Coordinates of C-alpha atoms in Angstrom, one line a residue:
Chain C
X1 CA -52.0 -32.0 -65.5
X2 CA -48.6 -32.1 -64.5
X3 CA -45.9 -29.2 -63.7
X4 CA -43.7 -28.2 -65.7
X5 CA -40.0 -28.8 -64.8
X6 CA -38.3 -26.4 -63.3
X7 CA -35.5 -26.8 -66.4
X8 CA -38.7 -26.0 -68.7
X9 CA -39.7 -22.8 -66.1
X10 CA -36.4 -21.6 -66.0
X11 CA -36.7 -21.5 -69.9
X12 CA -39.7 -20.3 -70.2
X13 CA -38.7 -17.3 -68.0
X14 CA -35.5 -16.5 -70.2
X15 CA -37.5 -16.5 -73.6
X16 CA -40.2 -14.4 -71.6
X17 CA -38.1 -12.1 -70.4
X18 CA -35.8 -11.7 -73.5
X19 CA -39.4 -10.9 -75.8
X20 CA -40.8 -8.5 -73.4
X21 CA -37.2 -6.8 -73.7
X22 CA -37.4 -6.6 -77.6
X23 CA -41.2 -5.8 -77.5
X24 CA -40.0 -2.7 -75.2
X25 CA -37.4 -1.4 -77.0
X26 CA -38.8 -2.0 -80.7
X27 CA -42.3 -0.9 -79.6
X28 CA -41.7 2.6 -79.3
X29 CA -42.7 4.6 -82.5
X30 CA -44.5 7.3 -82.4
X31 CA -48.4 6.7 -82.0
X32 CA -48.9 8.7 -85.1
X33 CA -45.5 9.7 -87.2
X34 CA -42.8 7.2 -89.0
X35 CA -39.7 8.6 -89.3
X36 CA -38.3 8.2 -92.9
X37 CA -34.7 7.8 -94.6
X38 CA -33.3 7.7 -98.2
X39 CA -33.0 3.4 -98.9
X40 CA -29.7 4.2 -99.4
X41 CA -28.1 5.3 -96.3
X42 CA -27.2 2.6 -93.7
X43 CA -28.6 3.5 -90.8
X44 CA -31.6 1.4 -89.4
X45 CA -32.6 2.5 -86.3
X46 CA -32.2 5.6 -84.1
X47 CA -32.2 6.7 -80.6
X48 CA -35.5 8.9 -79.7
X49 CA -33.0 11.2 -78.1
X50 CA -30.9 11.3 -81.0
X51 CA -34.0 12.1 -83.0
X52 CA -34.5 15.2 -81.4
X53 CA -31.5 16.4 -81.4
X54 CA -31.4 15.7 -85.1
X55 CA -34.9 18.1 -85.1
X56 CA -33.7 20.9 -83.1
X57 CA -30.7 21.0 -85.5
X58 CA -28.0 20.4 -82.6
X59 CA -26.8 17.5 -84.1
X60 CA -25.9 18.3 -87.8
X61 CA -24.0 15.5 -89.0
X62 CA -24.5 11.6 -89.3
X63 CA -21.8 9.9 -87.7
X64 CA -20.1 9.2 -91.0
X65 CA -19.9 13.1 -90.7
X66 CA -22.4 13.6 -93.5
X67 CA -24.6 16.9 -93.0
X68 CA -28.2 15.6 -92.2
X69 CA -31.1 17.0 -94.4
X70 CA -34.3 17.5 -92.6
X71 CA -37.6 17.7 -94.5
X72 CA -40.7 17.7 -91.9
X73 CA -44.6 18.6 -92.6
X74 CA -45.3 22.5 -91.9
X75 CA -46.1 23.1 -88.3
X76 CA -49.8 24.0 -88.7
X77 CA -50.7 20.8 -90.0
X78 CA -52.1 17.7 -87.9
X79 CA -48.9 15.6 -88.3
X80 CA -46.6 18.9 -88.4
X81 CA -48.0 19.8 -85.0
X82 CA -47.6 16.1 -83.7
X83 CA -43.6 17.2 -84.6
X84 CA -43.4 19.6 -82.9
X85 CA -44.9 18.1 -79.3
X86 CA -43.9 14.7 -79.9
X87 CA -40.4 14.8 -81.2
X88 CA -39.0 18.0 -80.3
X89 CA -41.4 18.5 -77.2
X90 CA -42.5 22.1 -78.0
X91 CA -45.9 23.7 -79.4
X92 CA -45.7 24.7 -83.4
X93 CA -45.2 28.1 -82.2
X94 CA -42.4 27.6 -80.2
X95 CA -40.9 25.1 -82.6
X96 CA -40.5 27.8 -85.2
X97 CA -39.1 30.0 -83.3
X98 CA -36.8 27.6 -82.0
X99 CA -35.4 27.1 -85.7
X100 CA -35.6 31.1 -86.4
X101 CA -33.1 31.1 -83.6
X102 CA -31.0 27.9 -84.5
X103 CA -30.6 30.0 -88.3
X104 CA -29.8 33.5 -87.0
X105 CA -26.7 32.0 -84.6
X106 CA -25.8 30.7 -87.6
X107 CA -25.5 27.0 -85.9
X108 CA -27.5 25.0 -88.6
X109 CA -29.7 25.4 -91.7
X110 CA -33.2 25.2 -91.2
X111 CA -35.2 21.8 -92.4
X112 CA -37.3 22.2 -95.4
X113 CA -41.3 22.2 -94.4
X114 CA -43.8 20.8 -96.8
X115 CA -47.8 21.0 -97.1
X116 CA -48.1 17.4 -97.3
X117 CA -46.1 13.8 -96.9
X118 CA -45.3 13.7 -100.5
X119 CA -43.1 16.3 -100.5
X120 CA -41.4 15.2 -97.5
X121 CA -41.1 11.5 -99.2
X122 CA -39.8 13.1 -102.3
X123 CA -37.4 15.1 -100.8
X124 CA -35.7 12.1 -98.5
X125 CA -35.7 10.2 -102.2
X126 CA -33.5 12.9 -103.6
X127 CA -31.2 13.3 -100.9
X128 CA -29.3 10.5 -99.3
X129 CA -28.3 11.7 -95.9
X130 CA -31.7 13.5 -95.4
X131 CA -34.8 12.3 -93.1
X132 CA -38.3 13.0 -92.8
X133 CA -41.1 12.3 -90.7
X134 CA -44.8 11.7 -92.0
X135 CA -48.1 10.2 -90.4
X136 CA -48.0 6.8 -89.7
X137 CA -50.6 6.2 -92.2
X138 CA -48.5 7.9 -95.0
X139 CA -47.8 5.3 -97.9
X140 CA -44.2 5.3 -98.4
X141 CA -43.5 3.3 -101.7
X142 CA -40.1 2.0 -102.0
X143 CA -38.2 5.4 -102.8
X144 CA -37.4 5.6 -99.1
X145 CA -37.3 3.3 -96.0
X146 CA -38.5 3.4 -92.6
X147 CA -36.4 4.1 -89.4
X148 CA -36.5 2.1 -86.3
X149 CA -36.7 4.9 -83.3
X150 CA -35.5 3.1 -79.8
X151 CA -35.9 4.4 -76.6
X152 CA -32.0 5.8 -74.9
Chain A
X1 CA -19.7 50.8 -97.6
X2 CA -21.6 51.8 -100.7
X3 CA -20.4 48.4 -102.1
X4 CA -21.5 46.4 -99.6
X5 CA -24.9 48.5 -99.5
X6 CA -25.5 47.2 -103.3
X7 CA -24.5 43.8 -102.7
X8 CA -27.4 43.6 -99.7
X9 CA -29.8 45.3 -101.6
X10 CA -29.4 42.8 -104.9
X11 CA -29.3 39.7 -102.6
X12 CA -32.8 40.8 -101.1
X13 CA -34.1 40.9 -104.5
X14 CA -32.6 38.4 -106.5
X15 CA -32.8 35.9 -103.5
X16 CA -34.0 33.2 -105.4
X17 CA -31.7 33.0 -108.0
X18 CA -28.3 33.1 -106.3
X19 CA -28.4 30.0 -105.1
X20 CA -27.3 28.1 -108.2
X21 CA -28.0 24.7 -106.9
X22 CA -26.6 25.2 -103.3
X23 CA -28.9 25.6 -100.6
X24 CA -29.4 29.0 -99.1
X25 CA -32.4 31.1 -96.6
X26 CA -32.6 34.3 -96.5
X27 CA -34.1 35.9 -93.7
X28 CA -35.0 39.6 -92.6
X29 CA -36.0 41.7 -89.2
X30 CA -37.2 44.6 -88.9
X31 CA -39.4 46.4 -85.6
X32 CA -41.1 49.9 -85.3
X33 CA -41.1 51.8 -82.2
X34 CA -43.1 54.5 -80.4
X35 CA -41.2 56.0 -77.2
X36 CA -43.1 58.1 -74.6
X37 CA -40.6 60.1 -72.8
X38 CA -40.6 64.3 -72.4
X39 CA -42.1 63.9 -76.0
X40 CA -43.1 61.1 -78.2
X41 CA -41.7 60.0 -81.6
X42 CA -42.6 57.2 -84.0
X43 CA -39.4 55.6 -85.3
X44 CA -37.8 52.9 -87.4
X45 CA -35.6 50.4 -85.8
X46 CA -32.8 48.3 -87.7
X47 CA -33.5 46.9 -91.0
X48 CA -31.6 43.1 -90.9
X49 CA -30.7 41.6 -93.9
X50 CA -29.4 37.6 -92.8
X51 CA -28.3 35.4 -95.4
X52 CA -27.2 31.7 -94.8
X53 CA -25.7 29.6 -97.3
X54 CA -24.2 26.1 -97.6
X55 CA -21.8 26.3 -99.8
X56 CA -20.3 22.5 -99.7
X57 CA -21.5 19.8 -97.2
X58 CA -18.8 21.2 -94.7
X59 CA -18.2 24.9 -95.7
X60 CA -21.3 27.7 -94.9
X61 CA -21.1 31.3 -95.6
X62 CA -23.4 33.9 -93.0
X63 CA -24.0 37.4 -93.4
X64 CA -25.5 39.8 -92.0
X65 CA -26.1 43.5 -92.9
X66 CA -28.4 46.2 -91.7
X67 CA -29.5 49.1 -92.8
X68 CA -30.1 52.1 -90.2
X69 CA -31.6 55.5 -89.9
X70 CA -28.8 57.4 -87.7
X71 CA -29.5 61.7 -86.4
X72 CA -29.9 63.4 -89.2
X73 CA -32.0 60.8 -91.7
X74 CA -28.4 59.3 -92.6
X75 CA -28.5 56.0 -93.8
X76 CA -26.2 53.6 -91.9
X77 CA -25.5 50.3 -93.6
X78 CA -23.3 47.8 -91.1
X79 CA -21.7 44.9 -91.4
X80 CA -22.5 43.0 -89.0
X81 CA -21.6 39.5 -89.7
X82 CA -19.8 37.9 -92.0
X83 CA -18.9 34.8 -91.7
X84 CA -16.6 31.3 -93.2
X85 CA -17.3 28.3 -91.4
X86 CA -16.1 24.3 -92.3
X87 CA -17.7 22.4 -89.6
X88 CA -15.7 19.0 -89.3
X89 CA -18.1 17.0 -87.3
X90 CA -20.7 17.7 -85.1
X91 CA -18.5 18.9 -82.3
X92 CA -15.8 20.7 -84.3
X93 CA -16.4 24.2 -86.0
X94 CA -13.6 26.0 -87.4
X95 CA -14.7 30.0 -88.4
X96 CA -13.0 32.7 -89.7
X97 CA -15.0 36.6 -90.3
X98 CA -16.8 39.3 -88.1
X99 CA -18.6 36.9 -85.3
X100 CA -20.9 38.4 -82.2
X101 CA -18.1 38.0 -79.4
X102 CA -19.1 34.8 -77.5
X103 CA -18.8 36.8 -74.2
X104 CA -21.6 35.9 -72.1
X105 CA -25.6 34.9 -73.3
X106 CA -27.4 37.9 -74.6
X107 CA -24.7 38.4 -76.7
X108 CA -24.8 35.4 -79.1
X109 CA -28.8 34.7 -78.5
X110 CA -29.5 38.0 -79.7
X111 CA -28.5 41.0 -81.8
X112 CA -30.6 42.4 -85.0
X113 CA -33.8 40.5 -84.8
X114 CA -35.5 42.2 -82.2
X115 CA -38.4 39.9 -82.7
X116 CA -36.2 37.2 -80.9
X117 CA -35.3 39.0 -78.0
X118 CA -37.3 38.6 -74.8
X119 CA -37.3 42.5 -74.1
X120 CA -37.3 45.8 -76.4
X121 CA -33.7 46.8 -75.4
X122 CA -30.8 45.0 -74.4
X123 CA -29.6 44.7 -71.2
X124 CA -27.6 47.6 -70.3
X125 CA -24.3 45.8 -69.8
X126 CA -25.2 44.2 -73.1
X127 CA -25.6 48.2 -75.2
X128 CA -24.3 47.9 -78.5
X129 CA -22.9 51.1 -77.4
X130 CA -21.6 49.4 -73.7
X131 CA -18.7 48.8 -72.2
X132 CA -18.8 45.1 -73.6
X133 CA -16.7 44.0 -76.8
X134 CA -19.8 43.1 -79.0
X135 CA -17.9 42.3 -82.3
X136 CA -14.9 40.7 -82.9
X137 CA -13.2 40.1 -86.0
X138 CA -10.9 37.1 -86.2
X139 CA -10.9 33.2 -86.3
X140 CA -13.5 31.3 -84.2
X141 CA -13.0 27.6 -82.8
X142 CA -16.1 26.2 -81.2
X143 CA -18.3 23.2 -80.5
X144 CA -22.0 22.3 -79.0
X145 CA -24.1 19.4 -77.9
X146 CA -21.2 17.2 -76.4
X147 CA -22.7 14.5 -74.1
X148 CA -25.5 14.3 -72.3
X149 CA -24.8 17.4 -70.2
X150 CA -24.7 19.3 -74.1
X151 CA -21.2 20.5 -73.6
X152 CA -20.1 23.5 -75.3
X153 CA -16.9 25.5 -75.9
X154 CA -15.7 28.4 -77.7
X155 CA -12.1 30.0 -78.3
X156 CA -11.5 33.1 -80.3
X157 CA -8.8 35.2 -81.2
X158 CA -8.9 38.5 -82.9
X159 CA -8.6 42.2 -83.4
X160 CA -8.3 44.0 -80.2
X161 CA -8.9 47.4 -79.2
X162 CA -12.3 49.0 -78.6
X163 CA -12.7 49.9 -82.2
X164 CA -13.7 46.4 -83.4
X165 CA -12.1 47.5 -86.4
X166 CA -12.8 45.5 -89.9
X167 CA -10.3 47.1 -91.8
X168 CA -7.3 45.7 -89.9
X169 CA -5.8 47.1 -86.5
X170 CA -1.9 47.7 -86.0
X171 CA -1.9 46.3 -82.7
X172 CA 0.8 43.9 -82.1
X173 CA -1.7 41.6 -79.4
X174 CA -4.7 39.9 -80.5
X175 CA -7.9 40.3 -78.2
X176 CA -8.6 36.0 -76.8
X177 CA -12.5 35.2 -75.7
X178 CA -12.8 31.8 -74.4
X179 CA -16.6 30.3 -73.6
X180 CA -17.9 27.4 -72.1
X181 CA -21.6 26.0 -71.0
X182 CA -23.0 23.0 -70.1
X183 CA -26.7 21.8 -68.9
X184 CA -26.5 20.6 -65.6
X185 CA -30.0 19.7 -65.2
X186 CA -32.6 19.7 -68.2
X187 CA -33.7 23.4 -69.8
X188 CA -31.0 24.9 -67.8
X189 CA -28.0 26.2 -69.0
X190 CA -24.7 27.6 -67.4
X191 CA -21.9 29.7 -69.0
X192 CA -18.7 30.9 -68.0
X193 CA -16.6 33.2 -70.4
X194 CA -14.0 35.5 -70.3
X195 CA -12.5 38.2 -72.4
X196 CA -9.0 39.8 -72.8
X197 CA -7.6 42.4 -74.8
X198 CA -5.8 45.9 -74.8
X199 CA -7.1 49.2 -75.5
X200 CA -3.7 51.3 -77.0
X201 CA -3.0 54.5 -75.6
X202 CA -5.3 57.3 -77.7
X203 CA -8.3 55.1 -78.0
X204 CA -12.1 56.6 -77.3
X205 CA -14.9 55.8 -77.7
X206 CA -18.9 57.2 -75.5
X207 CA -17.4 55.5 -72.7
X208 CA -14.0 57.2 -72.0
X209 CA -10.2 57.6 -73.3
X210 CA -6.9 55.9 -72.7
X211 CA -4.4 58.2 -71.9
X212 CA -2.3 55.3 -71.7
X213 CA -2.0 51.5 -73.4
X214 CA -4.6 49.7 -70.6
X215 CA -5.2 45.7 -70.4
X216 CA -8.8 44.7 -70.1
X217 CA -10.5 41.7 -68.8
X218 CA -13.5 40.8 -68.3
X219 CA -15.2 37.4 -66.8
X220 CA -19.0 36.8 -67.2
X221 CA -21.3 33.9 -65.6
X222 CA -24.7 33.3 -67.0
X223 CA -27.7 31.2 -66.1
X224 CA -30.8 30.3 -68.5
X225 CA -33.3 28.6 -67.1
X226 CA -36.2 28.0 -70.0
X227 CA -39.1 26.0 -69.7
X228 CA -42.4 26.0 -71.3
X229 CA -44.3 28.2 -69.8
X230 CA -41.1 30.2 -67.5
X231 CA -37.9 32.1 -68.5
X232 CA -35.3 33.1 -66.2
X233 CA -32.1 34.6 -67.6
X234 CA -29.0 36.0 -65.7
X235 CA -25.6 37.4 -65.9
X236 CA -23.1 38.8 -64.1
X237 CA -19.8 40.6 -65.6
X238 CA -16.9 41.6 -63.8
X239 CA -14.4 43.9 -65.9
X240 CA -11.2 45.2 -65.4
X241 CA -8.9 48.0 -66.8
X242 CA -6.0 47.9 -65.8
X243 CA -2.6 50.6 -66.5
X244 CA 0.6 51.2 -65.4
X245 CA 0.6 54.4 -63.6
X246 CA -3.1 54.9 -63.2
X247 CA -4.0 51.3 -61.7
X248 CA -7.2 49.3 -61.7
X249 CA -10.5 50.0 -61.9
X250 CA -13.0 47.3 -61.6
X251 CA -16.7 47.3 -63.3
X252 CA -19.6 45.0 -62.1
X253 CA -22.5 44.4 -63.5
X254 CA -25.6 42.1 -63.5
X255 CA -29.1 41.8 -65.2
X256 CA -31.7 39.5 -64.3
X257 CA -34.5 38.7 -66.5
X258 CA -37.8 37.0 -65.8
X259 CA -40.7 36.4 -68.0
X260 CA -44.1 34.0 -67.5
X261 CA -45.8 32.9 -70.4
X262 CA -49.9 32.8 -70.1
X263 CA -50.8 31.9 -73.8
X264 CA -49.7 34.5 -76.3
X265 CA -49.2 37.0 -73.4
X266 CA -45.5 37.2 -71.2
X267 CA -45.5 39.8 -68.4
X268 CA -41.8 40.4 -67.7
X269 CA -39.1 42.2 -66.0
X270 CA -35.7 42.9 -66.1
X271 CA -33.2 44.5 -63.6
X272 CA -30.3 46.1 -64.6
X273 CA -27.0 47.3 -62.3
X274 CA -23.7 48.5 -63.3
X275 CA -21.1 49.9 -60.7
X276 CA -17.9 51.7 -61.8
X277 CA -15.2 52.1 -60.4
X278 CA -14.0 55.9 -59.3
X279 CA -10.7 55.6 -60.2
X280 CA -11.1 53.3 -63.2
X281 CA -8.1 54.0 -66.1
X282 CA -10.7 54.0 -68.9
X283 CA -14.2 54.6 -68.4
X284 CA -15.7 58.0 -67.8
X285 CA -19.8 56.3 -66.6
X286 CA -21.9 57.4 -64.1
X287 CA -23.1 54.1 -61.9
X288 CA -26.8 52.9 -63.2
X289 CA -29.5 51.2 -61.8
X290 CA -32.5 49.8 -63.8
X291 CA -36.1 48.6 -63.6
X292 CA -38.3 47.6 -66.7
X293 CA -41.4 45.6 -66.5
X294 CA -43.7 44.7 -70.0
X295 CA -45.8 42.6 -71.4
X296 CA -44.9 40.7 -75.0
X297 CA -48.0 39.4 -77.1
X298 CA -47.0 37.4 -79.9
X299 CA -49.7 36.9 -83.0
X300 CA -47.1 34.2 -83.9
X301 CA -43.3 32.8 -83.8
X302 CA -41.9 35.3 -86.1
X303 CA -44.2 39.2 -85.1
X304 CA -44.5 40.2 -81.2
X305 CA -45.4 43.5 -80.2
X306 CA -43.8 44.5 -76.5
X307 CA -44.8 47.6 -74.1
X308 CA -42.7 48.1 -71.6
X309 CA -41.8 50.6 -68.9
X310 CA -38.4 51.7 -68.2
X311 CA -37.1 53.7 -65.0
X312 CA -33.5 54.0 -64.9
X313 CA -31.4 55.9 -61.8
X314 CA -28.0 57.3 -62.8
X315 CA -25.6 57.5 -59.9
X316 CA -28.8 58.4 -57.5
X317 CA -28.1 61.7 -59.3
X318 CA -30.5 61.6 -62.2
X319 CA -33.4 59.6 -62.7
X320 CA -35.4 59.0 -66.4
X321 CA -39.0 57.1 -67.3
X322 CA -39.9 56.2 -70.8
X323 CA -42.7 54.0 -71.9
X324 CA -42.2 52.0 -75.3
X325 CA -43.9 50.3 -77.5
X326 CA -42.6 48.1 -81.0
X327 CA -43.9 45.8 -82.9
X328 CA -40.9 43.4 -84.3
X329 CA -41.7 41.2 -87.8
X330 CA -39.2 38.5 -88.9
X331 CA -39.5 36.8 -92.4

């Protein structure tokens, strides 16, 4: 078996290199959550730190200067929980009392919390600059699309 | 105020039909306290009444009203907040109404909703009776989250005197607060504010008189450091009154708040100092020095209940001890 040439190497290590660079900075949803957005906003993907500032409501507006919606799975379910720790890096508890505070400064208004991913789904559907966040497993339909989160 | 007593009292229970379409939360405080001192009491604390509306995509409407028990059984209803916002972007809030002073922390992390606050009481320098201005009434400028570093600035400029008055003031000055903090490293924040303003000849309140027209300023620095499980929250205030033919007189003062969080239980402490100044234009205080130490359960994010010990030393003249206990509810 003969080596390859060093033109085909040198190749080989570009289209590598440029994959595993994609595969990092596509591959880094959540393990359990997919973050959700009305089909008719623009917006594709996200930052992860961007994300959570959009959560802890200290970042209000789209850059368009739209005022985000946010509509999120109560905290004392599975996927609410997950929220809480994997997004915002906080315990349920801590998360709502984070937003109790946000409201009384009067900074933002607080997200709307639903019982399951169908009202979160709806919700997004209705608004167009809102997002949501459901399980992974949660069937979306076509009402709303799925947002790309990217590591900063 | 009887008008503004019916208003609160319809908007608590018609709260789900006022909205019309636009989207507005309605939240309430409330705590109930038993004090231990030479006798012991039951008694009621504030009742909070905060309403938050968005009225357009860029204009929201706050308020905030509570209803009191004063001496006597009077009923005291207060205005606390009220407040027109258009936010242009995400760093760019333009406000106009009856705002918490952005002097310092304490001061716009906490107020009403008792349930929020690390401690029963408020840090001495921080007394809704204290030396601090703790409402302002006027226009608000102010921004948050810049950068990486989460920038934020405030400017405000309105009524002055120590009245906070919401009826208008004939002074021919404005009072100016200016704020700004930043996160140097990650959970902690630093602040730096400053306050100035002019208390007119006549004016009184608990904490003196001005026998003449006195210029007041006062500079605070403030630390939070938060992290999951740790809380460590300080400030330091310098003030100064300043007259003509009666001089300066300068005020420091400092708390310094810990608290360590084991599950649903935080033991904590808090140290209080204020020093006045002998000769000071304005204020009539004896120096303080204060100790409390507690322990805060919370059942969940919104009810705590909090013991706590306080000893406080006036001027090493007088000394007091009280034990309290309350048990805060927000909804």
């Amino acid at each position: 078996m003969s080596k390859p040439s060093s033109d085909i190497r040198f190749w080989l290590i570009i289209f590598v290199s440029i994959v595993s660079v994609g595969f990092i900075s596509v591959r880094t949803q959540y393990n359990n959550l997919k973050v959700i957005i009305n089909t008719n906003s623009e917006i594709e993907s996200l930052k992860k730190s961007d994300l959570k500032s959009i959560i802890l409501g200290e970042k209000p507006r789209w850059s368009n200067k739209s005022l985000i919606a946010i509509a999120l799975l109560k905290t004392n379910t599975e996927i609410g929980k997950s929220i809480a720790s994997d997004v915002a890096g906080m315990t349920s508890n801590q998360f709502n009392k984070h937003w109790l505070s946000v409201v009384f400064r009067g900074i933002s208004m607080p997200p709307k919390f639903y019982p399951n991913g169908q009202g979160v789904r709806r919700f997004v559907a209705e608004n167009s600059s809102s997002i949501g966040i459901v399980g992974k497993d949660f069937v979306i339909g076509n009402e709303v699309k799925v947002l790309m989160i990217i590591d900063d | 105020m009887r008008y503004w007593a019916i208003v609160g009292i319809v908007l608590c229970f018609f709260k789900g039909t006022i909205s019309f379409g636009q989207e507005t939360n309605w939240n309430g405080f409330t705590d109930i306290n038993y004090v231990i001192q030479d006798s012991s009491s039951f008694f009621l604390g504030q009742y909070d009444n905060f309403i938050n509306t968005q009225i357009t995509d860029n204009i929201s409407f706050l308020s905030e009203i509570t209803f009191e028990i004063e001496h006597g059984d009077d009923l005291e209803v207060d205005i606390e907040r009220v407040i027109l916002r258009y936010q242009v972007d995400n760093y760019l809030n333009f406000s106009v109404g009856r705002h918490h002073t952005p002097v310092g922390l304490w001061n716009t992390y906490y107020h009403h909703g008792v349930v929020l606050q690390p401690t029963i009481t408020r840090p001495q320098i921080f007394n809704f009776t204290g030396i601090l201005p703790i409402h302002v009434l006027g226009f608000y400028l102010n921004g948050d989250f810049i950068g990486k570093k989460k920038l934020g600035y405030d400017l405000m400029i309105g009524n002055g005197g120590i009245s906070n008055s919401i009826i208008g003031d004939d002074f021919k000055g404005k009072s100016v607060t200016m704020g700004a903090h930043f996160y140097p490293v990650n959970r902690m924040k630093l602040r730096l504010s400053c306050h100035f303003d002019k208390i007119q000849e006549g004016e009184d309140n608990d904490n003196g008189l001005a026998l003449e027209d006195i210029k007041q300023h006062i500079y605070t620095a403030s630390l939070d450091y938060e992290a999951s499980k740790f809380r460590l929250l300080a400030e330091l205030v310098a003030l100064t009154n300043k007259s003509k033919s009666s001089g300066k007189g300068h005020t420091l003062g400092l708390y310094i708040y810990s608290g360590f969080t084991v599950g649903k239980i935080t033991p904590y402490v808090r140290w209080d100092e204020i020093s006045y100044d002998a000769n000071d234009p304005f204020f009539t205080l004896e120096d303080l020095s204060g100790f409390l130490g507690g322990v805060r359960y919370e059942f969940s994010y919104n009810t705590n209940v909090k013991l706590e010990f306080h000893h406080k030393d006036f001027n090493s003249m007088r000394k007091t001890n009280l034990l309290m206990i309350q048990w805060g509810v927000g909804f």
